[in-house]
Amino acid sequence: MSRGRATTSDLLNDAADLVKRVASPWLGLLWLLLLPMRLMQAEFVAEIAQLGPQANRYGEYLFRLASLVLMTSILGLYGRAVFVRACRLGLQSRRSPGREAFRVGRIAGASYLVTSLLIMLVFYGGAFTFVAMPIAVVLAGLAAATYASNETLSLIRPFQEIWRSLAQWKLIASFSLVFLLAVVLAFFNLSAALQLGVGLLDNVIGMNMSGWTALFTLDNSRFVLFLAAGAFLAVEPFWLAANVVYVQRLKMMESGEDLTLWFQEIVAKEQP
Amino acid sequence: MGIRGQDRYCANHQDRQAFALCMGCSKVLCQECATQWDGINYCAACLGKRGVDSGKRSQLLAWGVWGGAVFVLGYLCCHSMTWGGAILARLL
C-alpha cells in the first residue's frame, strides 16, 4: 500500500492491485454468490416497473418476491464477507490467501448479518427519498470492511466502528462517486459488448439472431435492468477492495503502524 | 447451610474445622474452600461447573435472541422492499 495521507487515486490503485492479487479464486466466488442477488433485485424492480401504480394491489406477490431477494441477499452477504476477508489476508501476506478466507467467524459474521439487514432496511425503506440509497450504499461498504473487528454480538458496536471509519468522509465521498461513474461506464460497455456479440453471431457466423437483437435493446426495460445488475457485479469487487484498503489505512494511521512499517522499509533498504 | 461447631474437618484441609457443606457434592468444606453463590455454599469444582453451565445457557440465549432479531429484521426488510417499491412505482 502507498504511504502517507491517501488520495483517491492512491486508494483506487491499491484497490486494483489488491483485487488482482486475490482474484484467483476469490473474485469468481464473489461473483458466483452475488449473481443470484443481483438478478433477483433486477427481477423485483422489473416487476415493480411493470405493475406501475397498481403495485400496491399485489402486495402478497411482491412480498414473496422480496423474500427471494432477501434470501439471495444473505448469500451475497456471505460472499462479500469471504471476499473482504480474502482482501484483508491478501494485504497482510501479499498473496492470494488459501481456505482460511472462508473462516469468517461466527460472531463477526452474525454481527455483519444484522448490521447489513438494518442497512438494507434503510436502503429499501428509504428508496423513494433517493437520498437514503447512496447513504445506505456507503454504510454497506464500510460495514463489510469493518465487520471483522466485531468480537461481541452487539447492535451498537458495528455502527460505532462505521462511524469511526467516516473520519475521512471526503475521501469516501470521492471514491464512491468514482465507482458510481464506473457503474455507468460498465453498463454501456456491457451493452456494447452484448450487441457486438449478437452482431458477430448474426453477420459473421450466420446464425439467426433476430429474436435476440430485438431483446438486446435499451428499449427493453428488463434488458436494461439485467445490464445494470451486470454493471454492479463488475464494479463491486473493486468497491469492496477500496473500502478494505481505506479502513486498513485509517487503522494504520491511528495506531502509528504505517510509520513503523515505513521505518522498517527504510532500514531494510539501508542494510547492505 | 453451616455446620460450624460440629466435630468435622474440611475434605481438602484435615487440620481445619468444617464450616459448610457443598450443596453440589455434599463435601465438607472449611471457610476458605466454601464459596457462596446465590446464598448457597459450593466447593470450587461444583462452582466451576455451575459457571460453565450458566455460561453455556447465556450463550444459547444470546444466539437465540440474535436469531430472533435476524428473523424480525428480515421480515421488516421484505415489507420495506414491497412498500418502498410500491411508493416508488407511484411516484415514477
Short mmCIF file of C-alpha atoms in Angstrom, two decimals:
data_model
loop_
_atom_site.label_atom_id
_atom_site.label_comp_id
_atom_site.label_asym_id
_atom_site.label_seq_id
_atom_site.Cartn_x
_atom_site.Cartn_y
_atom_site.Cartn_z
CA MET A 1 0.00 0.00 0.00
CA SER A 2 1.20 3.53 -0.70
CA ARG A 3 2.22 5.57 2.39
CA GLY A 4 1.11 8.91 3.85
CA ARG A 5 -2.30 10.59 3.60
CA ALA A 6 -4.27 8.79 0.90
CA THR A 7 -5.64 10.44 -2.20
CA THR A 8 -8.49 8.91 -4.20
CA SER A 9 -6.14 7.72 -6.93
CA ASP A 10 -3.78 6.07 -4.37
CA LEU A 11 -6.76 4.25 -2.89
CA LEU A 12 -8.06 3.12 -6.27
CA ASN A 13 -4.60 1.94 -7.37
CA ASP A 14 -4.16 -0.04 -4.16
CA ALA A 15 -7.66 -1.50 -4.53
CA ALA A 16 -6.97 -2.57 -8.13
CA ASP A 17 -3.66 -4.22 -7.06
CA LEU A 18 -5.45 -5.97 -4.22
CA VAL A 19 -8.19 -7.33 -6.48
CA LYS A 20 -5.54 -8.58 -8.93
CA ARG A 21 -3.75 -10.30 -6.04
CA VAL A 22 -6.80 -12.12 -4.67
CA ALA A 23 -8.66 -12.59 -7.99
CA SER A 24 -7.98 -16.30 -8.15
CA PRO A 25 -10.23 -17.75 -6.85
CA TRP A 26 -11.99 -15.21 -4.66
CA LEU A 27 -13.23 -12.91 -7.42
CA GLY A 28 -15.06 -15.78 -9.11
CA LEU A 29 -16.54 -16.91 -5.81
CA LEU A 30 -17.78 -13.39 -5.07
CA TRP A 31 -19.45 -13.12 -8.47
CA LEU A 32 -21.00 -16.57 -8.08
CA LEU A 33 -22.52 -15.69 -4.71
CA LEU A 34 -23.63 -12.18 -5.71
CA LEU A 35 -25.16 -13.14 -9.07
CA PRO A 36 -28.46 -14.54 -7.68
CA MET A 37 -28.94 -11.43 -5.53
CA ARG A 38 -28.35 -9.02 -8.43
CA LEU A 39 -30.63 -10.99 -10.78
CA MET A 40 -33.42 -11.16 -8.17
CA GLN A 41 -33.09 -7.42 -7.47
CA ALA A 42 -33.35 -6.72 -11.22
CA GLU A 43 -36.39 -9.02 -11.48
CA PHE A 44 -38.05 -7.30 -8.49
CA VAL A 45 -37.55 -3.85 -9.97
CA ALA A 46 -38.78 -5.13 -13.38
CA GLU A 47 -41.98 -6.42 -11.76
CA ILE A 48 -42.50 -3.13 -9.87
CA ALA A 49 -42.00 -1.20 -13.13
CA GLN A 50 -44.43 -3.49 -14.96
CA LEU A 51 -47.12 -3.22 -12.28
CA GLY A 52 -46.71 0.57 -12.07
CA PRO A 53 -49.31 2.40 -9.91
CA GLN A 54 -51.20 -0.92 -9.43
CA ALA A 55 -48.22 -2.34 -7.49
CA ASN A 56 -49.85 -1.80 -4.08
CA ARG A 57 -52.65 -4.24 -5.07
CA TYR A 58 -50.10 -7.04 -5.48
CA GLY A 59 -48.59 -6.77 -2.01
CA GLU A 60 -48.56 -10.53 -1.35
CA TYR A 61 -46.90 -11.36 -4.68
CA LEU A 62 -44.30 -8.62 -4.20
CA PHE A 63 -43.68 -9.79 -0.62
CA ARG A 64 -42.90 -13.31 -1.91
CA LEU A 65 -40.55 -11.83 -4.50
CA ALA A 66 -38.95 -9.65 -1.79
CA SER A 67 -38.39 -12.79 0.34
CA LEU A 68 -36.45 -14.32 -2.56
CA VAL A 69 -34.42 -11.11 -2.87
CA LEU A 70 -33.69 -11.29 0.85
CA MET A 71 -32.59 -14.94 0.76
CA THR A 72 -30.27 -14.33 -2.18
CA SER A 73 -29.00 -11.19 -0.42
CA ILE A 74 -27.96 -13.26 2.60
CA LEU A 75 -25.98 -15.49 0.24
CA GLY A 76 -24.46 -12.38 -1.31
CA LEU A 77 -23.52 -11.06 2.13
CA TYR A 78 -21.60 -14.27 2.82
CA GLY A 79 -19.80 -13.83 -0.49
CA ARG A 80 -18.86 -10.26 0.45
CA ALA A 81 -17.67 -11.36 3.90
CA VAL A 82 -15.42 -14.04 2.40
CA PHE A 83 -14.06 -11.70 -0.28
CA VAL A 84 -13.35 -8.95 2.27
CA ARG A 85 -11.56 -11.48 4.50
CA ALA A 86 -9.54 -12.62 1.48
CA CYS A 87 -8.63 -8.97 0.79
CA ARG A 88 -7.54 -8.41 4.41
CA LEU A 89 -5.42 -11.59 4.35
CA GLY A 90 -4.05 -10.60 0.95
CA LEU A 91 -2.99 -7.20 2.33
CA GLN A 92 -1.13 -8.90 5.19
CA SER A 93 0.54 -11.69 3.25
CA ARG A 94 0.87 -10.01 -0.18
CA ARG A 95 -0.51 -13.12 -1.92
CA SER A 96 -3.90 -14.72 -2.53
CA PRO A 97 -4.98 -16.47 0.68
CA GLY A 98 -5.97 -20.11 0.93
CA ARG A 99 -9.01 -21.68 2.57
CA GLU A 100 -8.54 -19.57 5.71
CA ALA A 101 -10.52 -16.86 3.89
CA PHE A 102 -13.68 -18.97 4.42
CA ARG A 103 -13.29 -18.64 8.22
CA VAL A 104 -15.41 -15.54 8.57
CA GLY A 105 -16.04 -16.14 12.30
CA ARG A 106 -19.44 -16.82 13.90
CA ILE A 107 -19.69 -13.67 15.98
CA ALA A 108 -18.26 -11.32 13.35
CA GLY A 109 -20.46 -12.94 10.70
CA ALA A 110 -23.61 -12.73 12.84
CA SER A 111 -22.88 -9.07 13.67
CA TYR A 112 -22.32 -8.33 9.98
CA LEU A 113 -25.60 -10.02 9.03
CA VAL A 114 -27.67 -7.95 11.46
CA THR A 115 -25.84 -4.72 10.59
CA SER A 116 -26.43 -5.38 6.88
CA LEU A 117 -30.11 -6.13 7.42
CA LEU A 118 -30.52 -2.81 9.23
CA ILE A 119 -28.75 -1.03 6.37
CA MET A 120 -30.98 -2.86 3.84
CA LEU A 121 -34.00 -1.65 5.80
CA VAL A 122 -32.75 1.93 5.32
CA PHE A 123 -31.98 1.27 1.62
CA TYR A 124 -35.30 -0.27 0.62
CA GLY A 125 -37.50 1.64 3.05
CA GLY A 126 -35.98 4.96 2.02
CA ALA A 127 -35.68 4.17 -1.70
CA PHE A 128 -38.39 6.66 -2.64
CA THR A 129 -36.41 9.51 -1.00
CA PHE A 130 -33.39 8.97 -3.34
CA VAL A 131 -31.13 10.23 -0.53
CA ALA A 132 -31.27 7.11 1.63
CA MET A 133 -29.91 4.88 -1.14
CA PRO A 134 -26.42 6.43 -1.57
CA ILE A 135 -26.07 6.75 2.22
CA ALA A 136 -27.01 3.09 2.66
CA VAL A 137 -24.54 2.04 -0.07
CA VAL A 138 -21.67 3.90 1.68
CA LEU A 139 -22.66 2.34 5.02
CA ALA A 140 -22.85 -1.12 3.43
CA GLY A 141 -19.29 -0.79 2.10
CA LEU A 142 -17.93 0.32 5.47
CA ALA A 143 -19.92 -2.40 7.27
CA ALA A 144 -18.26 -5.01 5.05
CA ALA A 145 -14.80 -3.53 5.62
CA THR A 146 -15.17 -3.29 9.41
CA TYR A 147 -17.15 -6.45 10.28
CA ALA A 148 -14.07 -8.42 11.30
CA SER A 149 -13.38 -6.10 14.26
CA ASN A 150 -16.69 -7.05 15.93
CA GLU A 151 -15.78 -9.52 18.65
CA THR A 152 -19.07 -9.47 20.57
CA LEU A 153 -22.70 -9.69 19.49
CA SER A 154 -23.83 -6.09 19.60
CA LEU A 155 -26.20 -3.85 17.68
CA ILE A 156 -24.39 -0.63 18.58
CA ARG A 157 -20.70 -1.54 18.24
CA PRO A 158 -20.72 -2.22 14.45
CA PHE A 159 -22.26 1.20 13.86
CA GLN A 160 -19.69 2.77 16.20
CA GLU A 161 -16.97 1.18 14.05
CA ILE A 162 -18.65 2.51 10.90
CA TRP A 163 -18.94 5.97 12.47
CA ARG A 164 -15.21 5.92 13.32
CA SER A 165 -14.45 4.93 9.74
CA LEU A 166 -16.20 8.04 8.47
CA ALA A 167 -13.23 10.13 9.70
CA GLN A 168 -12.12 10.87 6.12
CA TRP A 169 -15.62 11.25 4.70
CA LYS A 170 -14.43 13.42 1.78
CA LEU A 171 -12.26 10.54 0.58
CA ILE A 172 -15.20 8.15 0.93
CA ALA A 173 -17.46 10.54 -0.99
CA SER A 174 -14.93 10.96 -3.80
CA PHE A 175 -14.23 7.26 -4.35
CA SER A 176 -17.95 6.47 -4.08
CA LEU A 177 -18.56 8.96 -6.88
CA VAL A 178 -15.80 7.34 -8.94
CA PHE A 179 -17.45 3.94 -8.51
CA LEU A 180 -20.84 5.34 -9.49
CA LEU A 181 -19.28 6.61 -12.74
CA ALA A 182 -17.60 3.22 -13.15
CA VAL A 183 -21.01 1.51 -12.93
CA VAL A 184 -22.37 3.80 -15.65
CA LEU A 185 -19.36 3.09 -17.88
CA ALA A 186 -19.60 -0.64 -17.19
CA PHE A 187 -23.30 -0.51 -18.15
CA PHE A 188 -22.57 0.97 -21.57
CA ASN A 189 -19.56 -1.31 -22.11
CA LEU A 190 -21.63 -4.41 -21.33
CA SER A 191 -24.42 -3.22 -23.62
CA ALA A 192 -21.94 -2.62 -26.44
CA ALA A 193 -20.24 -5.98 -25.82
CA LEU A 194 -23.55 -7.88 -25.94
CA GLN A 195 -24.74 -6.11 -29.07
CA LEU A 196 -21.33 -6.69 -30.71
CA GLY A 197 -21.52 -10.37 -29.81
CA VAL A 198 -25.01 -10.71 -31.25
CA GLY A 199 -23.94 -8.78 -34.37
CA LEU A 200 -20.92 -11.06 -34.89
CA LEU A 201 -23.02 -14.21 -34.48
CA ASP A 202 -25.61 -12.84 -36.90
CA ASN A 203 -23.43 -11.31 -39.63
CA VAL A 204 -20.15 -13.22 -39.41
CA ILE A 205 -21.10 -16.71 -38.29
CA GLY A 206 -24.51 -16.56 -39.94
CA MET A 207 -26.74 -17.60 -37.04
CA ASN A 208 -30.28 -16.20 -37.00
CA MET A 209 -30.14 -13.79 -34.07
CA SER A 210 -33.15 -11.62 -34.97
CA GLY A 211 -35.00 -12.64 -31.79
CA TRP A 212 -32.01 -11.77 -29.62
CA THR A 213 -31.44 -8.47 -31.45
CA ALA A 214 -34.98 -7.43 -30.52
CA LEU A 215 -34.36 -8.37 -26.86
CA PHE A 216 -30.94 -6.73 -26.52
CA THR A 217 -32.05 -3.14 -26.99
CA LEU A 218 -32.18 -0.33 -24.47
CA ASP A 219 -35.95 -0.08 -25.12
CA ASN A 220 -36.39 -3.40 -23.32
CA SER A 221 -36.63 -2.49 -19.61
CA ARG A 222 -35.71 -5.99 -18.42
CA PHE A 223 -32.57 -5.93 -20.56
CA VAL A 224 -31.64 -2.55 -19.08
CA LEU A 225 -32.17 -3.84 -15.53
CA PHE A 226 -30.16 -7.01 -16.09
CA LEU A 227 -27.40 -4.93 -17.69
CA ALA A 228 -27.40 -2.69 -14.61
CA ALA A 229 -27.13 -5.81 -12.42
CA GLY A 230 -24.13 -6.91 -14.51
CA ALA A 231 -22.53 -3.48 -14.22
CA PHE A 232 -22.87 -3.52 -10.42
CA LEU A 233 -21.45 -7.03 -10.35
CA ALA A 234 -18.42 -5.98 -12.40
CA VAL A 235 -17.59 -2.99 -10.18
CA GLU A 236 -18.42 -4.50 -6.78
CA PRO A 237 -15.10 -6.33 -6.13
CA PHE A 238 -13.14 -3.11 -6.66
CA TRP A 239 -15.56 -1.18 -4.47
CA LEU A 240 -15.20 -3.72 -1.64
CA ALA A 241 -11.40 -3.74 -2.00
CA ALA A 242 -11.33 0.08 -1.90
CA ASN A 243 -13.33 0.03 1.34
CA VAL A 244 -10.97 -2.56 2.84
CA VAL A 245 -7.88 -0.55 1.83
CA TYR A 246 -9.43 2.65 3.18
CA VAL A 247 -10.30 1.11 6.58
CA GLN A 248 -6.87 -0.58 6.86
CA ARG A 249 -5.07 2.70 6.10
CA LEU A 250 -7.21 4.52 8.65
CA LYS A 251 -6.39 1.93 11.33
CA MET A 252 -2.70 2.04 10.50
CA MET A 253 -2.66 5.84 10.72
CA GLU A 254 -4.50 5.76 14.06
CA SER A 255 -2.13 3.17 15.54
CA GLY A 256 1.07 4.55 14.00
CA GLU A 257 1.68 1.18 12.35
CA ASP A 258 2.16 2.84 8.96
CA LEU A 259 5.13 4.80 10.32
CA THR A 260 6.58 1.63 11.89
CA LEU A 261 6.33 -0.22 8.57
CA TRP A 262 7.81 2.74 6.68
CA PHE A 263 10.76 2.84 9.12
CA GLN A 264 11.30 -0.91 8.69
CA GLU A 265 11.32 -0.48 4.91
CA ILE A 266 13.88 2.32 5.12
CA VAL A 267 16.10 0.25 7.44
CA ALA A 268 15.82 -2.77 5.12
CA LYS A 269 16.86 -0.62 2.14
CA GLU A 270 19.83 0.88 4.05
CA GLN A 271 21.19 -2.52 5.07
CA PRO A 272 23.82 -3.94 2.72
CA MET B 1 -26.04 -24.44 55.44
CA GLY B 2 -23.31 -24.02 58.13
CA ILE B 3 -22.01 -26.91 60.16
CA ARG B 4 -19.73 -24.98 62.47
CA GLY B 5 -19.37 -26.38 65.96
CA GLN B 6 -19.64 -29.97 64.76
CA ASP B 7 -16.60 -32.19 65.14
CA ARG B 8 -15.85 -32.45 61.43
CA TYR B 9 -12.96 -31.34 59.23
CA CYS B 10 -12.57 -29.96 55.73
CA ALA B 11 -12.26 -32.57 52.97
CA ASN B 12 -9.28 -30.63 51.49
CA HIS B 13 -7.61 -29.45 54.75
CA GLN B 14 -7.61 -32.09 57.50
CA ASP B 15 -6.48 -29.59 60.16
CA ARG B 16 -9.28 -27.08 59.53
CA GLN B 17 -12.69 -27.31 61.10
CA ALA B 18 -15.75 -27.71 58.94
CA PHE B 19 -17.57 -24.52 58.01
CA ALA B 20 -20.10 -25.55 55.39
CA LEU B 21 -21.43 -28.39 53.28
CA CYS B 22 -21.18 -28.20 49.47
CA MET B 23 -24.72 -28.32 48.07
CA GLY B 24 -23.43 -29.85 44.83
CA CYS B 25 -21.45 -32.87 46.07
CA SER B 26 -22.09 -32.82 49.87
CA LYS B 27 -18.35 -32.41 50.60
CA VAL B 28 -17.46 -30.89 53.99
CA LEU B 29 -15.60 -27.58 53.49
CA CYS B 30 -13.62 -25.10 55.55
CA GLN B 31 -14.26 -21.35 55.31
CA GLU B 32 -11.60 -20.92 52.67
CA CYS B 33 -12.82 -23.72 50.42
CA ALA B 34 -16.50 -22.76 50.60
CA THR B 35 -17.83 -20.08 48.23
CA GLN B 36 -21.34 -18.73 48.43
CA TRP B 37 -23.29 -18.23 45.22
CA ASP B 38 -26.87 -17.06 45.42
CA GLY B 39 -26.70 -17.70 49.17
CA ILE B 40 -25.71 -21.37 48.74
CA ASN B 41 -22.28 -22.86 49.57
CA TYR B 42 -20.33 -24.75 46.89
CA CYS B 43 -16.84 -26.19 46.56
CA ALA B 44 -14.53 -24.93 43.78
CA ALA B 45 -15.27 -27.84 41.45
CA CYS B 46 -19.08 -27.56 41.71
CA LEU B 47 -18.90 -23.77 41.39
CA GLY B 48 -16.78 -24.11 38.27
CA LYS B 49 -19.32 -26.50 36.74
CA ARG B 50 -22.21 -24.16 37.54
CA GLY B 51 -20.30 -21.25 35.98
CA VAL B 52 -19.70 -23.20 32.75
CA ASP B 53 -23.34 -24.36 32.59
CA SER B 54 -24.69 -20.86 33.16
CA GLY B 55 -22.16 -19.55 30.62
CA LYS B 56 -23.43 -22.06 28.04
CA ARG B 57 -27.03 -21.18 28.88
CA SER B 58 -26.42 -17.47 28.48
CA GLN B 59 -24.59 -18.10 25.17
CA LEU B 60 -27.54 -20.10 23.86
CA LEU B 61 -29.88 -17.36 24.98
CA ALA B 62 -27.75 -14.70 23.22
CA TRP B 63 -27.76 -16.72 19.97
CA GLY B 64 -31.49 -17.29 20.31
CA VAL B 65 -32.14 -13.56 20.70
CA TRP B 66 -29.82 -12.85 17.76
CA GLY B 67 -31.64 -15.39 15.59
CA GLY B 68 -34.94 -13.78 16.51
CA ALA B 69 -33.54 -10.34 15.61
CA VAL B 70 -32.40 -11.67 12.20
CA PHE B 71 -35.86 -13.11 11.55
CA VAL B 72 -37.64 -9.88 12.56
CA LEU B 73 -35.26 -7.68 10.56
CA GLY B 74 -35.61 -9.96 7.54
CA TYR B 75 -39.40 -9.72 7.76
CA LEU B 76 -39.20 -5.93 8.06
CA CYS B 77 -36.79 -5.77 5.10
CA CYS B 78 -39.24 -7.70 2.92
CA HIS B 79 -42.06 -5.36 3.90
CA SER B 80 -39.94 -2.25 3.35
CA MET B 81 -38.93 -3.61 -0.08
CA THR B 82 -42.56 -4.19 -1.01
CA TRP B 83 -43.91 -0.88 0.15
CA GLY B 84 -40.84 1.15 -0.84
CA GLY B 85 -41.17 -0.32 -4.32
CA ALA B 86 -44.90 0.39 -4.49
CA ILE B 87 -44.37 4.02 -3.44
CA LEU B 88 -41.55 4.40 -5.96
CA ALA B 89 -43.78 2.97 -8.71
CA ARG B 90 -46.49 5.52 -7.90
CA LEU B 91 -44.00 8.40 -7.88
CA LEU B 92 -42.40 7.40 -11.19
#
